[in-house]
XYZ file of C-alpha atoms in Angstrom:
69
model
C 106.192 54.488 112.853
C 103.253 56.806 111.934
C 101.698 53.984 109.264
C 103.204 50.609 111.154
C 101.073 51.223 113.987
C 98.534 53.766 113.159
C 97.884 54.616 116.522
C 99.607 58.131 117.304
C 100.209 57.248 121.364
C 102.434 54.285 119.747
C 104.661 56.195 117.247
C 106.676 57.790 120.121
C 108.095 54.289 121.503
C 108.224 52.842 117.752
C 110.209 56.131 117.182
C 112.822 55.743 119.768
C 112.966 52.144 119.449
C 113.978 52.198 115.767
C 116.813 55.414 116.407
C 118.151 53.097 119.301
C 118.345 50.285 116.441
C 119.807 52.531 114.057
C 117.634 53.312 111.448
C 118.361 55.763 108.564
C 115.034 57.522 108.133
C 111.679 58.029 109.791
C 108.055 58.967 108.643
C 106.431 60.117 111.169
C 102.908 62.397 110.095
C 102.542 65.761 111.857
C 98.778 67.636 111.746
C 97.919 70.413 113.166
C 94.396 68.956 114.339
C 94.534 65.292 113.707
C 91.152 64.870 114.832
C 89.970 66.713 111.631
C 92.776 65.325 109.182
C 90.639 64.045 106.283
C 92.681 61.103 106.603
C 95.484 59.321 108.363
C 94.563 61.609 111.823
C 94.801 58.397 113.790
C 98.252 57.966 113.593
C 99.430 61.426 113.393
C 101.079 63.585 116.176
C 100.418 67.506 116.167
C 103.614 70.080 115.853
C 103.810 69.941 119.591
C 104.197 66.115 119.766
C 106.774 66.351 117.223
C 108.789 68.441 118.183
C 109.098 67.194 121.612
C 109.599 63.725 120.352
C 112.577 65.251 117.816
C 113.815 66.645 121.123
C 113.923 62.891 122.674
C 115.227 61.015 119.787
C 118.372 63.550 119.616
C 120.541 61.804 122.237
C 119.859 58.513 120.624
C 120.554 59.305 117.535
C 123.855 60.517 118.497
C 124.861 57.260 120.619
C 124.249 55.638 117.712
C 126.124 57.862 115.423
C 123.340 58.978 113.328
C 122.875 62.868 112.417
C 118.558 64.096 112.837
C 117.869 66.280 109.820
């Protein structure tokens, strides 16, 4: 979700939206200060974000049988 939208405030809902539909895999970028990532910042979410959003996509990974890594 990081590069299809490259917007980071969009790669939570593009996140949970592909777990719900079962995907295998995600690439989501992590910075620790995306404001000063010589590139790709836009689109990436900071450890914080991450891990939070890991948090959410937990329970929908299970319900649809998929395993986070």
């Amino acid at each position: 979700p990081s590069h299809a939208t490259g917007i980071s405030k969009l790669v939570k809902p593009m996140a949970l939206a592909a777990a719900a539909s079962g995907a295998d895999g995600l690439m989501i970028e992590v910075h620790n200060c995306p404001e000063k990532a010589a590139s790709d910042g836009a689109q990436s979410l900071t450890p914080e974000k991450f891990d939070k959003l890991m948090k959410e996509l937990d329970p929908i990974a299970k319900a649809v049988n998929k395993i986070l890594l």
